[in-house]
Amino acid sequence: MAVALATTGWAASVPGLYEAEVAVDKDTQAQRAAAFSEAMGQVLIRVTGRPEAAAMEETADLRRAAERYVQQYRLKPDGNLWVAFDSLALDAALAERGLPIWGAERPAVLLVLAVDQGGGARFVLSSEDEVPDRAAQELRDRMTALANDRGLPLILPLMDAQDRSVISFGEVWGGFDQALQTAGERYGTDAVLLGRLSADAEFRTRWTLYSGDQAYRWTGGLEDGISGTSDRFAQRYAVTTGAAVEGEVGLAVHGVSSLEDYGRVLAYLEGLTAVRSVQVRTLRDDTVVFGLELIGSVENVDRAIRLGSLLGSDESGAPEASAPDLPGMRRVLLSYRLSSP
């Protein structure tokens, strides 16, 4: 799966979360069954956000019966078997097992990786090289593949004149992180992952993840940089059905001034992983109150919305003042304002 990002505000929509490719020797029934199982393991890791998901006892039957969830498959010219699973059926199976589901809207991460190869060879990894560099290309391919494995939207800096005014090897290596934290603004990313990779330390890397006002630091290999970042975001944004709220939750959206606005908001809310169903409850002036039935928590919904750009914070007052209480609905707990296109 190659991650082609559709960036909206601070989030990226990651396609192909339920797809995988597996190498096969021959296109036989036995080979396909084994490939389906391996592909299911890859997808489970990506969709749950848990690296252990492919080996958990709770998912053993899903891997054994992977073919039941296959929606499409085809043998590619390179000999790989491409598999796409039924997302709705697989989500339902994960929910039955109490496992988290991490939706397609995920925090985009700018990777700023300073590399000391020894012998005076130093560089900051960029999205492309001015002069072809085999070592840089191999490292770029490696980081991209690791991010794809976890469904993590990863962006590399261009390292053009604008970037070089903020990002330099010395700044990254010396730990002058304050200026580097703003580097993600150019690329519309939610977080900045800084890495310091040294050949002298057997290519161990010092990692720092900046997300909002939080900073996380750890040391490990290249894979640990991606897995550490993905694990932290999955913990925050993945939805677990055990946290579901009973009854409808009210969500008010202000600034809805046209039928097009209404359609955009409704489609957006229906697409949130933590939302099972959406009903329109009241319309008053430019405010629409929706009743949401959740499979996750109110916090799951709020975090997902804040990650995107369609709905912004509402400064008009307390959420419960947005609309009257309605039968069967908890008070209006969430209130937002539709952002300008």
Short mmCIF file of C-alpha atoms in Angstrom, two decimals:
data_model
loop_
_atom_site.label_atom_id
_atom_site.label_comp_id
_atom_site.label_asym_id
_atom_site.label_seq_id
_atom_site.Cartn_x
_atom_site.Cartn_y
_atom_site.Cartn_z
CA MET A 1 0.00 0.00 0.00
CA ALA A 2 1.42 3.37 -0.98
CA VAL A 3 0.06 6.24 1.05
CA ALA A 4 -1.16 9.05 -1.21
CA LEU A 5 -2.19 11.80 1.12
CA ALA A 6 -5.30 13.92 0.85
CA THR A 7 -4.41 16.59 3.36
CA THR A 8 -7.15 18.64 5.00
CA GLY A 9 -5.97 21.12 7.58
CA TRP A 10 -4.02 19.18 10.14
CA ALA A 11 -5.20 15.72 9.11
CA ALA A 12 -4.59 13.42 6.17
CA SER A 13 -7.04 10.92 4.76
CA VAL A 14 -5.15 7.66 4.28
CA PRO A 15 -6.44 5.47 1.44
CA GLY A 16 -5.96 1.73 1.17
CA LEU A 17 -6.07 0.90 4.87
CA TYR A 18 -7.90 -2.34 4.09
CA GLU A 19 -5.59 -3.33 1.23
CA ALA A 20 -2.33 -5.27 1.23
CA GLU A 21 0.14 -6.92 -1.12
CA VAL A 22 1.81 -10.27 -0.53
CA ALA A 23 4.42 -12.06 -2.64
CA VAL A 24 3.32 -15.47 -3.94
CA ASP A 25 5.31 -18.14 -5.78
CA LYS A 26 2.36 -19.63 -7.64
CA ASP A 27 -1.29 -18.67 -8.00
CA THR A 28 -2.69 -21.80 -6.39
CA GLN A 29 -5.55 -22.11 -3.93
CA ALA A 30 -3.17 -22.99 -1.09
CA GLN A 31 -0.88 -20.04 -1.92
CA ARG A 32 -3.85 -17.69 -2.09
CA ALA A 33 -5.19 -18.85 1.27
CA ALA A 34 -1.80 -18.27 2.89
CA ALA A 35 -1.49 -14.89 1.18
CA PHE A 36 -4.97 -13.85 2.33
CA SER A 37 -4.00 -14.69 5.90
CA GLU A 38 -0.75 -12.72 5.67
CA ALA A 39 -2.56 -9.78 4.08
CA MET A 40 -5.15 -9.87 6.85
CA GLY A 41 -2.34 -9.59 9.40
CA GLN A 42 -0.98 -6.48 7.68
CA VAL A 43 -4.42 -4.86 7.59
CA LEU A 44 -5.16 -5.70 11.23
CA ILE A 45 -2.02 -3.87 12.35
CA ARG A 46 -2.89 -0.85 10.24
CA VAL A 47 -6.57 -0.64 11.17
CA THR A 48 -6.31 -1.34 14.90
CA GLY A 49 -3.13 0.68 15.35
CA ARG A 50 -1.68 -2.20 17.35
CA PRO A 51 1.54 -3.86 16.13
CA GLU A 52 0.63 -7.06 17.97
CA ALA A 53 -2.77 -7.35 16.24
CA ALA A 54 -1.51 -9.85 13.66
CA ALA A 55 -0.53 -12.34 16.37
CA MET A 56 -3.27 -11.84 18.98
CA GLU A 57 -5.44 -14.74 20.07
CA GLU A 58 -8.50 -12.53 19.51
CA THR A 59 -7.69 -12.22 15.79
CA ALA A 60 -6.58 -15.80 15.11
CA ASP A 61 -9.93 -16.76 13.60
CA LEU A 62 -9.90 -13.67 11.37
CA ARG A 63 -6.55 -14.70 9.94
CA ARG A 64 -7.66 -18.31 9.49
CA ALA A 65 -10.88 -17.25 7.76
CA ALA A 66 -9.39 -14.25 5.95
CA GLU A 67 -10.91 -15.32 2.62
CA ARG A 68 -14.41 -14.65 4.01
CA TYR A 69 -13.54 -10.94 4.24
CA VAL A 70 -11.87 -10.62 0.83
CA GLN A 71 -13.72 -8.15 -1.39
CA GLN A 72 -11.30 -8.14 -4.33
CA TYR A 73 -7.96 -9.64 -5.25
CA ARG A 74 -5.72 -9.83 -8.27
CA LEU A 75 -2.28 -11.08 -9.23
CA LYS A 76 0.00 -8.22 -10.25
CA PRO A 77 2.67 -8.39 -12.99
CA ASP A 78 5.41 -8.29 -10.33
CA GLY A 79 4.08 -11.53 -8.82
CA ASN A 80 2.46 -9.92 -5.79
CA LEU A 81 -1.11 -10.72 -4.86
CA TRP A 82 -3.12 -7.56 -4.17
CA VAL A 83 -5.97 -8.03 -1.70
CA ALA A 84 -8.75 -5.68 -0.61
CA PHE A 85 -10.89 -6.61 2.39
CA ASP A 86 -14.48 -5.59 3.15
CA SER A 87 -14.00 -2.67 5.54
CA LEU A 88 -17.51 -2.74 7.00
CA ALA A 89 -17.42 -6.48 7.70
CA LEU A 90 -13.94 -6.30 9.19
CA ASP A 91 -14.81 -3.29 11.36
CA ALA A 92 -17.84 -5.18 12.67
CA ALA A 93 -15.66 -8.20 13.48
CA LEU A 94 -13.15 -6.03 15.32
CA ALA A 95 -15.93 -4.32 17.26
CA GLU A 96 -17.32 -7.71 18.31
CA ARG A 97 -13.91 -8.57 19.73
CA GLY A 98 -13.58 -5.26 21.57
CA LEU A 99 -10.60 -4.20 19.46
CA PRO A 100 -9.95 -0.58 18.47
CA ILE A 101 -10.61 0.82 15.01
CA TRP A 102 -8.44 3.66 13.77
CA GLY A 103 -10.16 5.50 10.92
CA ALA A 104 -8.69 6.93 7.74
CA GLU A 105 -8.42 10.50 9.10
CA ARG A 106 -5.02 10.47 10.77
CA PRO A 107 -2.51 13.07 11.96
CA ALA A 108 -0.03 13.98 9.24
CA VAL A 109 3.59 13.91 10.41
CA LEU A 110 6.54 15.88 9.07
CA LEU A 111 9.71 13.77 9.41
CA VAL A 112 12.88 15.79 9.94
CA LEU A 113 15.70 13.24 10.01
CA ALA A 114 19.32 14.36 10.40
CA VAL A 115 21.80 11.69 9.28
CA ASP A 116 25.48 11.51 10.26
CA GLN A 117 27.05 8.85 8.03
CA GLY A 118 30.52 9.39 9.45
CA GLY A 119 33.53 10.76 7.64
CA GLY A 120 31.93 14.19 7.43
CA ALA A 121 28.94 13.02 5.37
CA ARG A 122 25.88 14.66 6.89
CA PHE A 123 22.46 15.59 5.55
CA VAL A 124 18.80 16.12 6.39
CA LEU A 125 16.59 13.62 4.57
CA SER A 126 14.43 15.35 1.96
CA SER A 127 11.57 14.31 -0.29
CA GLU A 128 13.95 14.31 -3.26
CA ASP A 129 17.64 14.90 -3.88
CA GLU A 130 19.14 17.72 -5.93
CA VAL A 131 21.90 15.26 -6.83
CA PRO A 132 20.98 11.53 -6.89
CA ASP A 133 22.16 9.90 -3.68
CA ARG A 134 21.79 6.15 -3.30
CA ALA A 135 22.06 6.14 0.51
CA ALA A 136 19.45 8.88 0.85
CA GLN A 137 17.11 7.12 -1.58
CA GLU A 138 17.39 3.81 0.30
CA LEU A 139 16.67 5.58 3.58
CA ARG A 140 13.74 7.45 2.05
CA ASP A 141 12.28 4.20 0.69
CA ARG A 142 12.77 2.50 4.06
CA MET A 143 11.00 5.23 6.03
CA THR A 144 8.15 5.39 3.52
CA ALA A 145 7.67 1.62 3.65
CA LEU A 146 7.63 1.61 7.46
CA ALA A 147 5.04 4.40 7.49
CA ASN A 148 2.91 2.59 4.91
CA ASP A 149 2.96 -0.56 7.05
CA ARG A 150 1.33 1.39 9.89
CA GLY A 151 -0.88 3.66 7.79
CA LEU A 152 0.96 6.71 9.10
CA PRO A 153 0.78 9.81 6.85
CA LEU A 154 4.45 10.78 6.58
CA ILE A 155 5.78 13.86 4.79
CA LEU A 156 9.43 14.66 4.11
CA PRO A 157 10.60 18.28 3.76
CA LEU A 158 11.59 19.62 0.35
CA MET A 159 14.72 21.14 1.87
CA ASP A 160 14.55 24.03 -0.55
CA ALA A 161 15.64 27.57 0.35
CA GLN A 162 12.54 28.13 2.46
CA ASP A 163 13.10 24.94 4.47
CA ARG A 164 16.82 25.56 4.85
CA SER A 165 16.06 28.87 6.54
CA VAL A 166 14.40 26.88 9.35
CA ILE A 167 15.83 23.37 9.12
CA SER A 168 19.54 22.54 9.12
CA PHE A 169 21.62 19.57 10.18
CA GLY A 170 23.16 21.62 12.98
CA GLU A 171 19.78 22.75 14.32
CA VAL A 172 18.42 19.20 14.39
CA TRP A 173 21.57 17.57 15.72
CA GLY A 174 22.16 20.22 18.34
CA GLY A 175 18.68 19.85 19.77
CA PHE A 176 17.54 23.38 18.91
CA ASP A 177 14.01 22.11 18.57
CA GLN A 178 11.97 25.23 19.27
CA ALA A 179 12.35 26.65 15.77
CA LEU A 180 11.96 23.22 14.20
CA GLN A 181 8.56 22.70 15.81
CA THR A 182 7.13 25.34 13.48
CA ALA A 183 8.47 23.58 10.37
CA GLY A 184 5.28 21.57 10.07
CA GLU A 185 3.19 24.70 9.47
CA ARG A 186 4.36 24.93 5.86
CA TYR A 187 3.20 21.38 5.17
CA GLY A 188 -0.04 21.49 7.16
CA THR A 189 1.01 18.65 9.45
CA ASP A 190 -0.28 17.91 12.93
CA ALA A 191 3.07 16.80 14.28
CA VAL A 192 6.82 16.98 13.71
CA LEU A 193 9.01 13.92 14.23
CA LEU A 194 12.69 14.75 14.70
CA GLY A 195 15.32 12.05 14.33
CA ARG A 196 19.08 12.05 14.84
CA LEU A 197 20.61 9.04 13.08
CA SER A 198 24.28 8.25 13.72
CA ALA A 199 26.48 5.64 12.07
CA ASP A 200 28.75 5.81 15.13
CA ALA A 201 25.90 4.51 17.29
CA GLU A 202 25.23 1.58 14.93
CA PHE A 203 22.49 3.63 13.34
CA ARG A 204 20.56 4.03 16.57
CA THR A 205 18.35 7.09 16.43
CA ARG A 206 17.26 9.65 19.00
CA TRP A 207 13.61 10.46 18.34
CA THR A 208 11.50 13.42 19.46
CA LEU A 209 7.81 13.76 18.54
CA TYR A 210 6.14 17.14 18.88
CA SER A 211 2.35 17.06 18.76
CA GLY A 212 0.41 20.05 20.03
CA ASP A 213 2.05 21.12 23.27
CA GLN A 214 3.35 17.60 23.99
CA ALA A 215 6.88 16.29 23.42
CA TYR A 216 7.80 12.58 23.51
CA ARG A 217 11.38 11.31 23.42
CA TRP A 218 12.80 7.83 22.93
CA THR A 219 15.76 6.02 21.36
CA GLY A 220 15.65 3.13 18.91
CA GLY A 221 16.03 2.08 15.31
CA LEU A 222 14.29 3.47 12.25
CA GLU A 223 11.30 1.21 12.80
CA ASP A 224 11.01 2.42 16.40
CA GLY A 225 10.61 6.00 15.19
CA ILE A 226 7.58 5.13 13.08
CA SER A 227 6.10 2.59 15.49
CA GLY A 228 6.52 4.91 18.48
CA THR A 229 4.73 7.70 16.63
CA SER A 230 1.97 5.46 15.32
CA ASP A 231 1.42 3.82 18.71
CA ARG A 232 0.94 7.19 20.40
CA PHE A 233 -1.53 8.46 17.82
CA ALA A 234 -3.48 5.19 17.72
CA GLN A 235 -3.82 5.32 21.48
CA ARG A 236 -5.33 8.78 21.16
CA TYR A 237 -7.50 8.49 18.06
CA ALA A 238 -8.52 4.83 17.67
CA VAL A 239 -12.09 4.03 18.69
CA THR A 240 -12.98 1.16 21.02
CA THR A 241 -16.62 0.09 21.18
CA GLY A 242 -16.42 -0.51 24.92
CA ALA A 243 -16.35 3.26 25.40
CA ALA A 244 -19.66 3.80 23.56
CA VAL A 245 -22.15 6.27 25.03
CA GLU A 246 -25.73 5.12 25.62
CA GLY A 247 -28.43 7.19 23.93
CA GLU A 248 -28.06 9.98 21.42
CA VAL A 249 -25.47 12.68 21.86
CA GLY A 250 -26.35 16.14 20.61
CA LEU A 251 -23.94 17.97 18.34
CA ALA A 252 -24.65 21.53 17.19
CA VAL A 253 -23.09 23.09 14.11
CA HIS A 254 -23.35 26.86 13.60
CA GLY A 255 -22.80 28.71 10.34
CA VAL A 256 -24.77 26.30 8.14
CA SER A 257 -26.18 28.72 5.58
CA SER A 258 -26.97 26.56 2.54
CA LEU A 259 -28.09 23.12 1.44
CA GLU A 260 -24.53 22.49 0.28
CA ASP A 261 -23.20 23.31 3.77
CA TYR A 262 -25.74 20.95 5.31
CA GLY A 263 -24.77 18.13 2.94
CA ARG A 264 -21.06 18.57 3.65
CA VAL A 265 -21.56 18.47 7.42
CA LEU A 266 -23.90 15.48 7.32
CA ALA A 267 -21.57 13.45 5.09
CA TYR A 268 -18.61 14.36 7.28
CA LEU A 269 -20.30 13.28 10.52
CA GLU A 270 -21.52 10.03 8.95
CA GLY A 271 -17.93 9.24 7.96
CA LEU A 272 -16.46 9.52 11.47
CA THR A 273 -15.31 6.17 12.84
CA ALA A 274 -16.83 6.79 16.28
CA VAL A 275 -20.29 7.53 14.83
CA ARG A 276 -22.77 4.74 14.10
CA SER A 277 -25.63 6.90 12.82
CA VAL A 278 -26.63 10.55 12.41
CA GLN A 279 -30.09 12.12 12.59
CA VAL A 280 -31.06 15.76 12.12
CA ARG A 281 -32.96 16.92 15.20
CA THR A 282 -33.47 20.68 14.87
CA LEU A 283 -32.76 23.50 12.42
CA ARG A 284 -32.85 27.07 13.66
CA ASP A 285 -31.44 30.04 11.77
CA ASP A 286 -27.94 28.90 10.75
CA THR A 287 -27.67 26.21 13.44
CA VAL A 288 -28.31 22.51 12.91
CA VAL A 289 -28.45 20.09 15.83
CA PHE A 290 -27.62 16.48 15.01
CA GLY A 291 -28.33 13.44 17.15
CA LEU A 292 -25.41 11.01 17.05
CA GLU A 293 -25.46 7.36 18.01
CA LEU A 294 -21.89 6.47 18.88
CA ILE A 295 -19.75 3.35 18.85
CA GLY A 296 -17.04 5.24 20.69
CA SER A 297 -16.88 8.00 23.26
CA VAL A 298 -17.74 11.68 23.05
CA GLU A 299 -14.00 12.34 23.37
CA ASN A 300 -13.35 10.16 20.30
CA VAL A 301 -15.72 12.30 18.26
CA ASP A 302 -14.31 15.59 19.53
CA ARG A 303 -10.69 14.55 18.89
CA ALA A 304 -11.50 13.41 15.35
CA ILE A 305 -13.30 16.67 14.56
CA ARG A 306 -10.48 18.80 15.97
CA LEU A 307 -8.04 16.84 13.83
CA GLY A 308 -9.85 17.97 10.68
CA SER A 309 -10.59 21.41 9.30
CA LEU A 310 -14.29 21.34 8.36
CA LEU A 311 -15.59 22.18 11.84
CA GLY A 312 -13.88 24.65 14.14
CA SER A 313 -14.34 25.67 17.75
CA ASP A 314 -17.53 27.57 18.53
CA GLU A 315 -17.02 30.76 20.50
CA SER A 316 -20.71 31.63 20.79
CA GLY A 317 -21.27 30.12 24.21
CA ALA A 318 -21.91 26.93 26.13
CA PRO A 319 -22.84 23.90 23.98
CA GLU A 320 -26.01 23.20 25.94
CA ALA A 321 -27.32 26.63 24.99
CA SER A 322 -27.26 25.73 21.30
CA ALA A 323 -30.58 23.88 21.27
CA PRO A 324 -33.26 22.57 23.60
CA ASP A 325 -33.12 19.07 25.01
CA LEU A 326 -34.96 16.55 22.84
CA PRO A 327 -36.62 13.25 23.84
CA GLY A 328 -34.13 10.40 23.92
CA MET A 329 -31.16 12.73 23.50
CA ARG A 330 -28.62 13.71 26.07
CA ARG A 331 -28.11 17.45 26.23
CA VAL A 332 -26.12 19.03 23.41
CA LEU A 333 -22.59 18.11 24.47
CA LEU A 334 -20.65 19.27 21.43
CA SER A 335 -20.78 22.55 19.56
CA TYR A 336 -18.81 23.67 16.50
CA ARG A 337 -18.82 26.26 13.76
CA LEU A 338 -18.58 25.41 10.08
CA SER A 339 -15.31 26.69 8.67
CA SER A 340 -15.19 28.76 5.51
CA PRO A 341 -14.35 26.73 2.37
#
